[in-house]
């Protein structure tokens, strides 16, 4: 089940707050990133603005606020469409959202276009088909979503159609294929539902919007959570890399697996996602720590190796990344003052034990940056035991590294003669397919580094 969760997070790629950021810092950074990309995409396509269907829910409010904030000084437009199907029970919420947004941003225009006639006309026409089932709530609900998207594209001349999807919906594909799932630009892609609420507060969403239970309003269920069979809080915990109850994790996996087709472009004889699954590879970063870079035990090529490893990680976003780190108590037996051979290094709680900042700032896919509870595995915590290999390194929630690996692994880090060598030896001994990223290695002695690589290659490791 843990491996399933890792595979899902690697594929869905929710945006992770870094361990070195507060929640407020993360949200502020994401708002800036979203606004920048929203503006850049509009300008690159030489369009006159955006068009967005505003439902009266928190997701569409946040998307509208982010877009308006991005384009407010450009002379471009955000056009909001309220599209009720006859009498809409929460129409007052939709109007309150429009009022709050227009009070804040002058670039917004809005109008109401009812889909009642289009919907009743479509029902009348398709009702003649032998395939039509008037009791199928999903078909009737999805018809409404698709009609609303037709209207947006029909009216949005020279306007980009904005979508409201985020990672918490993506993992369950809680959207209508070619309905609200069909759009030009998704500002909130990768965010979690709790991020959406934080951003809504910043843009002063109406209180009723923040407090009401999220609901698609398609006549299928009273709320999103009723229909999904799992809460948004559970989904946020799961997508943040935390372990949740097995029954809930099973439910999420079932929803994810059943909806995979909705996250892909249409299948074809050339697009064979439905029969070709790429084999997952794990990149293990060993001891990319301050003390081995510029601290008490500096390695040669340390700075260059980090840049090379990060470049490789960014070139291969399909890989999952795990970090192994020395995490020693002050009384560790390897320290000279305790009878060992090494200066004190990577002491728990000190700067020397921290992973280099570039792994937080320069990795593009944030689920692959160091996250303590998710992908950092500690070794050397037993004061009476020297532990060079990362194979048995431990994470508090996910256990030993060995039980979290795919069969194919790539190794980078430091130092070649010690922790890299011992990690690779145990990986090979236990049947893993191991590649060593040579340009991503740091070492103590250049000649010995080359000898170790030759030795490891001779017993089955690939040097890349």
Coordinates of C-alpha atoms in Angstrom, one line a residue:
X1 CA 0.0 0.0 0.0
X2 CA 2.9 2.4 0.7
X3 CA 4.3 1.7 -2.7
X4 CA 0.9 2.4 -4.3
X5 CA 0.8 5.8 -2.5
X6 CA 4.3 6.7 -3.7
X7 CA 3.4 5.7 -7.3
X8 CA 0.2 7.8 -7.2
X9 CA 2.0 10.9 -5.8
X10 CA 4.8 10.5 -8.3
X11 CA 2.2 10.4 -11.1
X12 CA -0.3 13.1 -9.9
X13 CA 2.6 15.2 -8.6
X14 CA 0.9 17.4 -6.0
X15 CA 2.8 20.5 -5.1
X16 CA 4.6 20.0 -1.8
X17 CA 5.5 22.8 0.7
X18 CA 9.2 22.4 1.3
X19 CA 10.3 21.5 4.8
X20 CA 12.2 24.8 5.1
X21 CA 9.1 26.9 4.4
X22 CA 6.2 27.9 6.7
X23 CA 2.7 27.4 5.4
X24 CA 2.4 31.2 4.9
X25 CA 5.6 31.4 3.0
X26 CA 4.5 28.5 0.8
X27 CA 1.1 30.0 0.0
X28 CA 2.7 33.4 -0.8
X29 CA 5.2 31.8 -3.1
X30 CA 2.5 29.7 -4.9
X31 CA 0.3 32.8 -5.4
X32 CA 3.2 34.6 -7.0
X33 CA 4.1 31.6 -9.2
X34 CA 0.5 31.1 -10.4
X35 CA 0.0 34.8 -11.2
X36 CA 3.2 34.9 -13.1
X37 CA 2.3 31.8 -15.2
X38 CA -1.3 33.0 -15.7
X39 CA 0.0 36.3 -17.2
X40 CA 2.7 34.7 -19.2
X41 CA 0.4 32.1 -20.8
X42 CA -2.1 34.8 -21.8
X43 CA 0.6 37.0 -23.3
X44 CA 2.3 34.2 -25.1
X45 CA -1.0 33.3 -26.9
X46 CA -1.8 36.9 -27.6
X47 CA -5.2 36.6 -26.1
X48 CA -7.5 39.2 -24.6
X49 CA -8.0 37.6 -21.2
X50 CA -9.8 34.6 -19.6
X51 CA -13.3 33.3 -19.3
X52 CA -14.4 31.2 -16.3
X53 CA -17.6 29.5 -15.2
X54 CA -18.2 30.7 -11.6
X55 CA -20.2 28.2 -9.6
X56 CA -20.5 29.8 -6.2
X57 CA -18.0 27.3 -4.8
X58 CA -14.5 27.9 -3.3
X59 CA -12.5 26.5 -6.2
X60 CA -14.0 28.8 -8.8
X61 CA -13.7 31.8 -6.5
X62 CA -10.0 31.2 -5.9
X63 CA -9.3 30.6 -9.6
X64 CA -11.1 33.8 -10.5
X65 CA -9.2 35.8 -7.8
X66 CA -5.8 34.5 -9.0
X67 CA -6.5 35.2 -12.6
X68 CA -7.9 38.7 -11.9
X69 CA -4.9 39.5 -9.7
X70 CA -2.5 38.4 -12.4
X71 CA -4.0 40.5 -15.2
X72 CA -5.4 43.4 -13.3
X73 CA -2.8 45.9 -14.7
X74 CA -2.8 44.7 -18.3
X75 CA -6.0 46.1 -19.6
X76 CA -7.2 42.6 -20.3
X77 CA -10.4 41.0 -19.0
X78 CA -11.7 38.2 -16.9
X79 CA -15.2 37.4 -17.9
X80 CA -17.2 35.4 -15.4
X81 CA -20.2 33.3 -16.4
X82 CA -22.9 32.2 -14.0
X83 CA -24.7 29.3 -15.6
X84 CA -27.6 28.0 -13.5
X85 CA -29.8 25.2 -14.7
X86 CA -33.1 26.9 -13.9
X87 CA -33.4 27.8 -10.2
X88 CA -30.0 27.2 -8.5
X89 CA -30.3 26.8 -4.8
X90 CA -26.9 28.5 -4.1
X91 CA -27.3 31.3 -6.7
X92 CA -26.9 33.8 -3.9
X93 CA -23.4 32.4 -3.2
X94 CA -22.5 32.9 -6.8
X95 CA -23.6 36.5 -6.8
X96 CA -21.8 37.1 -3.5
X97 CA -18.6 35.8 -5.1
X98 CA -19.0 38.1 -8.1
X99 CA -19.6 41.1 -5.9
X100 CA -16.5 40.3 -3.7
X101 CA -14.3 39.9 -6.8
X102 CA -15.6 42.9 -8.6
X103 CA -15.1 45.1 -5.5
X104 CA -11.5 44.0 -5.5
X105 CA -10.6 43.9 -9.2
X106 CA -11.7 46.3 -12.0
X107 CA -10.8 43.9 -14.8
X108 CA -13.8 41.6 -14.1
X109 CA -17.0 41.5 -16.0
X110 CA -19.8 39.0 -15.3
X111 CA -23.2 37.8 -16.7
X112 CA -25.7 35.0 -16.1
X113 CA -26.4 32.6 -18.9
X114 CA -29.0 29.9 -18.0
X115 CA -28.4 26.4 -19.4
X116 CA -32.1 25.5 -18.7
X117 CA -33.2 25.5 -22.3
X118 CA -30.1 23.8 -23.6
X119 CA -30.4 21.1 -21.0
X120 CA -34.1 20.5 -21.5
X121 CA -33.6 20.5 -25.3
X122 CA -30.8 18.0 -25.1
X123 CA -32.8 15.8 -22.8
X124 CA -35.7 15.9 -25.3
X125 CA -33.5 14.9 -28.1
X126 CA -31.4 12.2 -26.5
X127 CA -34.5 10.9 -24.7
X128 CA -35.5 9.3 -27.9
X129 CA -32.5 7.0 -27.9
X130 CA -32.7 3.5 -26.7
X131 CA -29.5 4.1 -24.7
X132 CA -31.0 6.9 -22.7
X133 CA -31.6 6.2 -19.0
X134 CA -33.5 8.9 -17.2
X135 CA -32.4 7.5 -13.8
X136 CA -28.7 7.8 -14.5
X137 CA -27.7 10.7 -12.3
X138 CA -24.1 10.7 -13.5
X139 CA -25.1 11.0 -17.2
X140 CA -27.5 13.8 -16.4
X141 CA -25.0 15.6 -14.2
X142 CA -22.2 15.3 -16.7
X143 CA -24.5 16.6 -19.5
X144 CA -24.8 19.8 -17.5
X145 CA -21.1 20.2 -17.1
X146 CA -20.4 19.6 -20.8
X147 CA -23.1 22.1 -21.8
X148 CA -21.5 24.7 -19.5
X149 CA -18.1 24.2 -21.2
X150 CA -19.7 24.4 -24.7
X151 CA -21.1 27.8 -23.7
X152 CA -17.7 29.0 -22.4
X153 CA -16.0 28.1 -25.6
X154 CA -18.8 29.5 -27.7
X155 CA -18.7 32.9 -26.0
X156 CA -15.0 33.1 -25.2
X157 CA -13.7 34.5 -28.5
X158 CA -10.1 35.5 -27.9
X159 CA -10.5 34.5 -24.2
X160 CA -8.8 31.5 -22.7
X161 CA -11.1 29.1 -20.9
X162 CA -9.9 28.6 -17.3
X163 CA -10.4 25.4 -15.3
X164 CA -10.7 24.9 -11.6
X165 CA -9.1 21.5 -11.1
X166 CA -6.5 20.8 -8.4
X167 CA -4.5 17.8 -7.1
X168 CA -7.2 16.8 -4.7
X169 CA -9.6 16.4 -7.6
X170 CA -7.0 15.1 -10.0
X171 CA -6.2 12.0 -7.9
X172 CA -9.8 10.9 -8.0
X173 CA -10.5 12.5 -11.4
X174 CA -13.5 14.2 -9.8
X175 CA -14.4 16.2 -12.8
X176 CA -16.4 15.6 -16.0
X177 CA -14.4 14.5 -19.0
X178 CA -14.7 17.1 -21.7
X179 CA -16.9 19.1 -19.3
X180 CA -15.2 21.0 -16.5
X181 CA -12.1 18.9 -17.2
X182 CA -11.8 20.5 -20.7
X183 CA -10.2 23.9 -20.6
X184 CA -7.1 25.9 -21.7
X185 CA -5.4 26.8 -18.4
X186 CA -5.7 25.6 -14.8
X187 CA -4.3 28.1 -12.3
X188 CA -4.7 25.8 -9.3
X189 CA -3.1 22.7 -10.8
X190 CA -1.1 20.8 -8.2
X191 CA -2.6 22.5 -5.1
X192 CA -4.5 20.7 -2.4
X193 CA -7.9 21.6 -1.1
X194 CA -6.5 23.0 2.1
X195 CA -4.3 25.3 0.0
X196 CA -7.4 26.5 -1.8
X197 CA -9.0 27.5 1.5
X198 CA -5.9 29.4 2.6
X199 CA -5.8 31.3 -0.7
X200 CA -9.6 32.0 -0.4
X201 CA -9.0 33.7 2.9
X202 CA -6.3 35.9 1.5
X203 CA -8.6 37.1 -1.2
X204 CA -11.4 37.6 1.4
X205 CA -13.9 35.1 0.0
X206 CA -17.4 35.5 1.3
X207 CA -17.8 33.6 4.6
X208 CA -20.6 31.4 3.3
X209 CA -18.3 30.1 0.6
X210 CA -15.6 29.2 3.0
X211 CA -18.0 27.4 5.4
X212 CA -20.2 25.5 3.1
X213 CA -19.5 21.9 2.2
X214 CA -18.0 21.5 -1.4
X215 CA -20.6 20.2 -3.8
X216 CA -20.6 19.8 -7.6
X217 CA -24.2 20.8 -7.8
X218 CA -25.0 18.3 -10.6
X219 CA -27.8 16.5 -8.7
X220 CA -25.7 13.4 -8.1
X221 CA -25.0 13.8 -4.4
X222 CA -25.4 16.3 -1.6
X223 CA -21.6 16.9 -1.3
X224 CA -18.4 16.0 -3.0
X225 CA -17.3 13.9 0.0
X226 CA -20.6 11.9 0.0
X227 CA -20.0 11.0 -3.6
X228 CA -16.3 10.3 -3.3
X229 CA -16.6 8.2 -0.1
X230 CA -13.6 9.9 1.4
X231 CA -13.1 13.3 3.0
X232 CA -11.0 16.1 1.5
X233 CA -9.0 16.1 4.7
X234 CA -8.1 12.4 4.1
X235 CA -7.2 13.2 0.5
X236 CA -5.0 16.2 1.6
X237 CA -3.2 14.0 4.1
X238 CA -2.7 11.2 1.6
X239 CA -1.4 13.7 -1.1
X240 CA 0.9 15.3 1.5
X241 CA 2.7 12.0 1.8
X242 CA 1.2 11.0 5.2
X243 CA -0.1 7.5 5.9
X244 CA -3.8 7.2 6.5
X245 CA -6.1 4.4 7.4
X246 CA -5.9 1.4 5.1
X247 CA -9.6 1.4 4.2
X248 CA -9.3 5.1 3.2
X249 CA -6.1 4.5 1.2
X250 CA -7.7 1.6 -0.6
X251 CA -10.7 3.8 -1.5
X252 CA -8.4 6.5 -3.0
X253 CA -6.4 3.9 -4.9
X254 CA -9.7 2.4 -6.3
X255 CA -10.9 5.9 -7.4
X256 CA -7.5 6.6 -8.9
X257 CA -7.2 3.4 -10.9
X258 CA -10.8 3.5 -12.2
X259 CA -10.4 7.1 -13.5
X260 CA -7.0 6.8 -15.1
X261 CA -8.3 7.4 -18.6
X262 CA -9.5 10.9 -17.5
X263 CA -5.9 12.0 -16.8
X264 CA -4.6 11.1 -20.3
X265 CA -5.0 12.4 -23.8
X266 CA -7.3 10.2 -25.9
X267 CA -5.9 6.7 -26.4
X268 CA -4.9 5.7 -29.9
X269 CA -2.7 3.2 -31.7
X270 CA 0.1 5.6 -31.0
X271 CA -0.9 6.7 -27.5
X272 CA -0.7 3.4 -25.7
X273 CA -0.8 4.6 -22.1
X274 CA -3.5 2.0 -21.4
X275 CA -1.2 -0.9 -22.2
X276 CA 2.3 0.4 -21.7
X277 CA 3.3 1.3 -18.1
X278 CA 6.8 2.6 -17.7
X279 CA 8.8 0.9 -15.0
X280 CA 9.3 3.1 -11.9
X281 CA 12.9 4.1 -11.1
X282 CA 14.1 5.5 -7.8
X283 CA 16.9 8.0 -7.5
X284 CA 18.7 7.7 -4.2
X285 CA 20.6 10.8 -3.1
X286 CA 23.1 9.8 -0.4
X287 CA 24.5 12.3 2.2
X288 CA 24.2 15.5 0.2
X289 CA 24.8 17.2 3.5
X290 CA 26.4 20.5 4.7
X291 CA 29.2 18.7 6.6
X292 CA 30.3 16.8 3.5
X293 CA 30.1 19.9 1.3
X294 CA 31.6 22.7 3.3
X295 CA 31.7 21.5 6.8
X296 CA 33.8 19.2 9.0
X297 CA 34.3 16.5 6.3
X298 CA 34.2 18.3 2.9
X299 CA 34.4 16.1 -0.2
X300 CA 36.0 16.8 -3.6
X301 CA 33.5 17.7 -6.4
X302 CA 30.7 18.2 -3.8
X303 CA 29.3 21.4 -5.2
X304 CA 29.5 20.2 -8.8
X305 CA 27.9 16.8 -7.9
X306 CA 24.9 18.5 -6.4
X307 CA 24.2 20.6 -9.5
X308 CA 24.7 17.5 -11.7
X309 CA 22.3 15.4 -9.6
X310 CA 19.6 18.1 -9.6
X311 CA 19.9 18.5 -13.3
X312 CA 19.4 14.7 -13.7
X313 CA 16.4 14.7 -11.4
X314 CA 14.8 17.5 -13.4
X315 CA 15.6 15.7 -16.6
X316 CA 13.8 12.6 -15.3
X317 CA 10.6 13.8 -13.5
X318 CA 9.1 10.3 -13.9
X319 CA 11.6 9.1 -11.2
X320 CA 10.9 9.2 -7.5
X321 CA 13.6 10.6 -5.3
X322 CA 14.7 9.5 -1.8
X323 CA 17.3 11.1 0.4
X324 CA 19.6 9.2 2.7
X325 CA 21.4 11.2 5.4
X326 CA 23.8 10.6 8.3
X327 CA 21.9 11.5 11.4
X328 CA 24.3 11.0 14.3
X329 CA 23.9 11.6 18.0
X330 CA 26.8 13.5 19.7
X331 CA 28.0 10.3 21.3
X332 CA 28.3 8.4 18.0
X333 CA 31.1 5.8 17.9
X334 CA 32.5 7.0 14.6
X335 CA 33.6 10.4 16.1
X336 CA 37.3 10.8 17.1
X337 CA 36.3 12.0 20.6
X338 CA 34.4 8.8 21.1
X339 CA 37.2 6.5 19.8
X340 CA 36.3 6.6 16.1
X341 CA 38.2 7.7 13.0
X342 CA 36.1 10.7 11.8
X343 CA 35.7 14.3 13.1
X344 CA 32.2 14.9 14.5
X345 CA 29.8 15.3 11.6
X346 CA 26.1 15.4 10.7
X347 CA 25.0 15.7 14.3
X348 CA 21.3 15.7 14.8
X349 CA 19.8 19.2 15.0
X350 CA 22.9 20.9 13.7
X351 CA 23.4 22.6 10.4
X352 CA 25.9 20.0 9.3
X353 CA 23.2 17.3 9.1
X354 CA 21.0 19.4 6.8
X355 CA 20.5 18.6 3.1
X356 CA 21.9 21.2 0.7
X357 CA 19.5 24.0 0.0
X358 CA 19.6 23.5 -3.7
X359 CA 17.6 20.3 -3.4
X360 CA 14.8 22.5 -2.0
X361 CA 15.0 25.4 -4.3
X362 CA 16.2 24.0 -7.7
X363 CA 14.1 20.8 -8.1
X364 CA 11.2 21.6 -10.3
X365 CA 8.9 18.7 -9.2
X366 CA 8.4 19.5 -5.6
X367 CA 7.3 16.0 -4.6
X368 CA 10.9 15.1 -5.3
X369 CA 12.4 17.7 -3.0
X370 CA 13.4 16.6 0.5
X371 CA 10.4 16.1 2.7
X372 CA 11.2 14.7 6.2
X373 CA 8.1 12.7 6.8
X374 CA 8.0 11.3 3.2
X375 CA 11.3 10.7 1.4
X376 CA 14.2 11.3 3.9
X377 CA 15.7 8.2 5.4
X378 CA 18.1 8.5 8.3
X379 CA 21.1 6.3 9.1
X380 CA 23.7 6.2 11.8
X381 CA 21.3 7.0 14.6
X382 CA 22.5 4.2 16.8
X383 CA 25.5 5.6 18.8
X384 CA 27.2 2.2 19.0
X385 CA 27.0 1.3 15.3
X386 CA 28.8 2.7 12.2
X387 CA 26.4 2.6 9.3
X388 CA 27.8 3.6 5.9
X389 CA 25.1 2.0 3.7
X390 CA 21.8 3.7 3.2
X391 CA 20.1 0.4 2.4
X392 CA 18.7 0.1 5.9
X393 CA 18.2 3.8 6.5
X394 CA 14.8 4.5 8.2
X395 CA 11.9 6.9 7.8
X396 CA 9.6 7.3 10.9
X397 CA 6.5 6.6 8.8
X398 CA 7.6 4.5 5.9
X399 CA 10.2 2.2 7.5
X400 CA 13.5 1.1 5.9
X401 CA 14.6 2.5 2.6
X402 CA 14.9 -1.1 1.2
X403 CA 11.2 -1.6 1.4
X404 CA 10.3 1.6 -0.5
X405 CA 12.5 1.1 -3.6
X406 CA 11.6 0.2 -7.1
X407 CA 13.7 -2.6 -8.7
X408 CA 15.6 0.0 -10.8
X409 CA 17.6 2.6 -8.8
X410 CA 20.0 5.4 -9.6
X411 CA 22.5 6.5 -7.0
X412 CA 24.2 9.8 -6.5
X413 CA 25.8 11.6 -3.6
X414 CA 28.8 11.3 -1.4
X415 CA 31.3 9.9 -0.6
X416 CA 32.1 7.3 -3.3
X417 CA 34.6 5.4 -1.3
X418 CA 32.3 4.9 1.7
X419 CA 28.6 5.5 1.8
X420 CA 28.1 5.2 -2.0
X421 CA 30.1 2.0 -2.2
X422 CA 28.4 0.3 0.7
X423 CA 24.9 1.4 -0.4
X424 CA 25.5 0.1 -3.9
X425 CA 27.0 -3.2 -2.7
X426 CA 23.9 -4.0 -0.6
X427 CA 21.6 -3.0 -3.5
X428 CA 23.3 -5.3 -5.9
X429 CA 23.5 -8.1 -3.3
X430 CA 19.7 -7.8 -2.9
X431 CA 18.9 -8.0 -6.6
X432 CA 18.4 -4.4 -7.5
X433 CA 19.2 -3.0 -11.0
X434 CA 21.7 -0.2 -10.0
X435 CA 23.0 2.7 -12.0
X436 CA 25.5 5.2 -10.6
X437 CA 25.4 8.8 -11.7
X438 CA 29.1 9.5 -12.0
X439 CA 28.9 13.2 -12.4
X440 CA 26.6 13.3 -9.4
X441 CA 29.3 11.9 -7.0
X442 CA 31.7 13.5 -4.6
X443 CA 34.7 11.8 -3.1
X444 CA 37.6 12.0 -0.7
X445 CA 40.3 10.9 -3.1
X446 CA 40.1 11.0 -6.9
X447 CA 42.1 7.9 -7.6
X448 CA 40.3 5.8 -5.0
X449 CA 37.0 7.1 -6.3
X450 CA 37.9 5.7 -9.8
X451 CA 38.9 2.4 -8.3
X452 CA 35.7 2.0 -6.4
X453 CA 33.6 2.8 -9.5
X454 CA 35.5 0.2 -11.5
X455 CA 35.0 -2.4 -8.8
X456 CA 31.2 -1.7 -8.6
X457 CA 30.9 -1.8 -12.4
X458 CA 32.7 -5.2 -12.5
X459 CA 30.0 -6.7 -10.2
X460 CA 27.0 -5.3 -12.1
X461 CA 26.5 -1.6 -11.4
X462 CA 26.0 0.6 -14.5
X463 CA 28.0 3.8 -14.6
X464 CA 26.1 6.6 -16.3

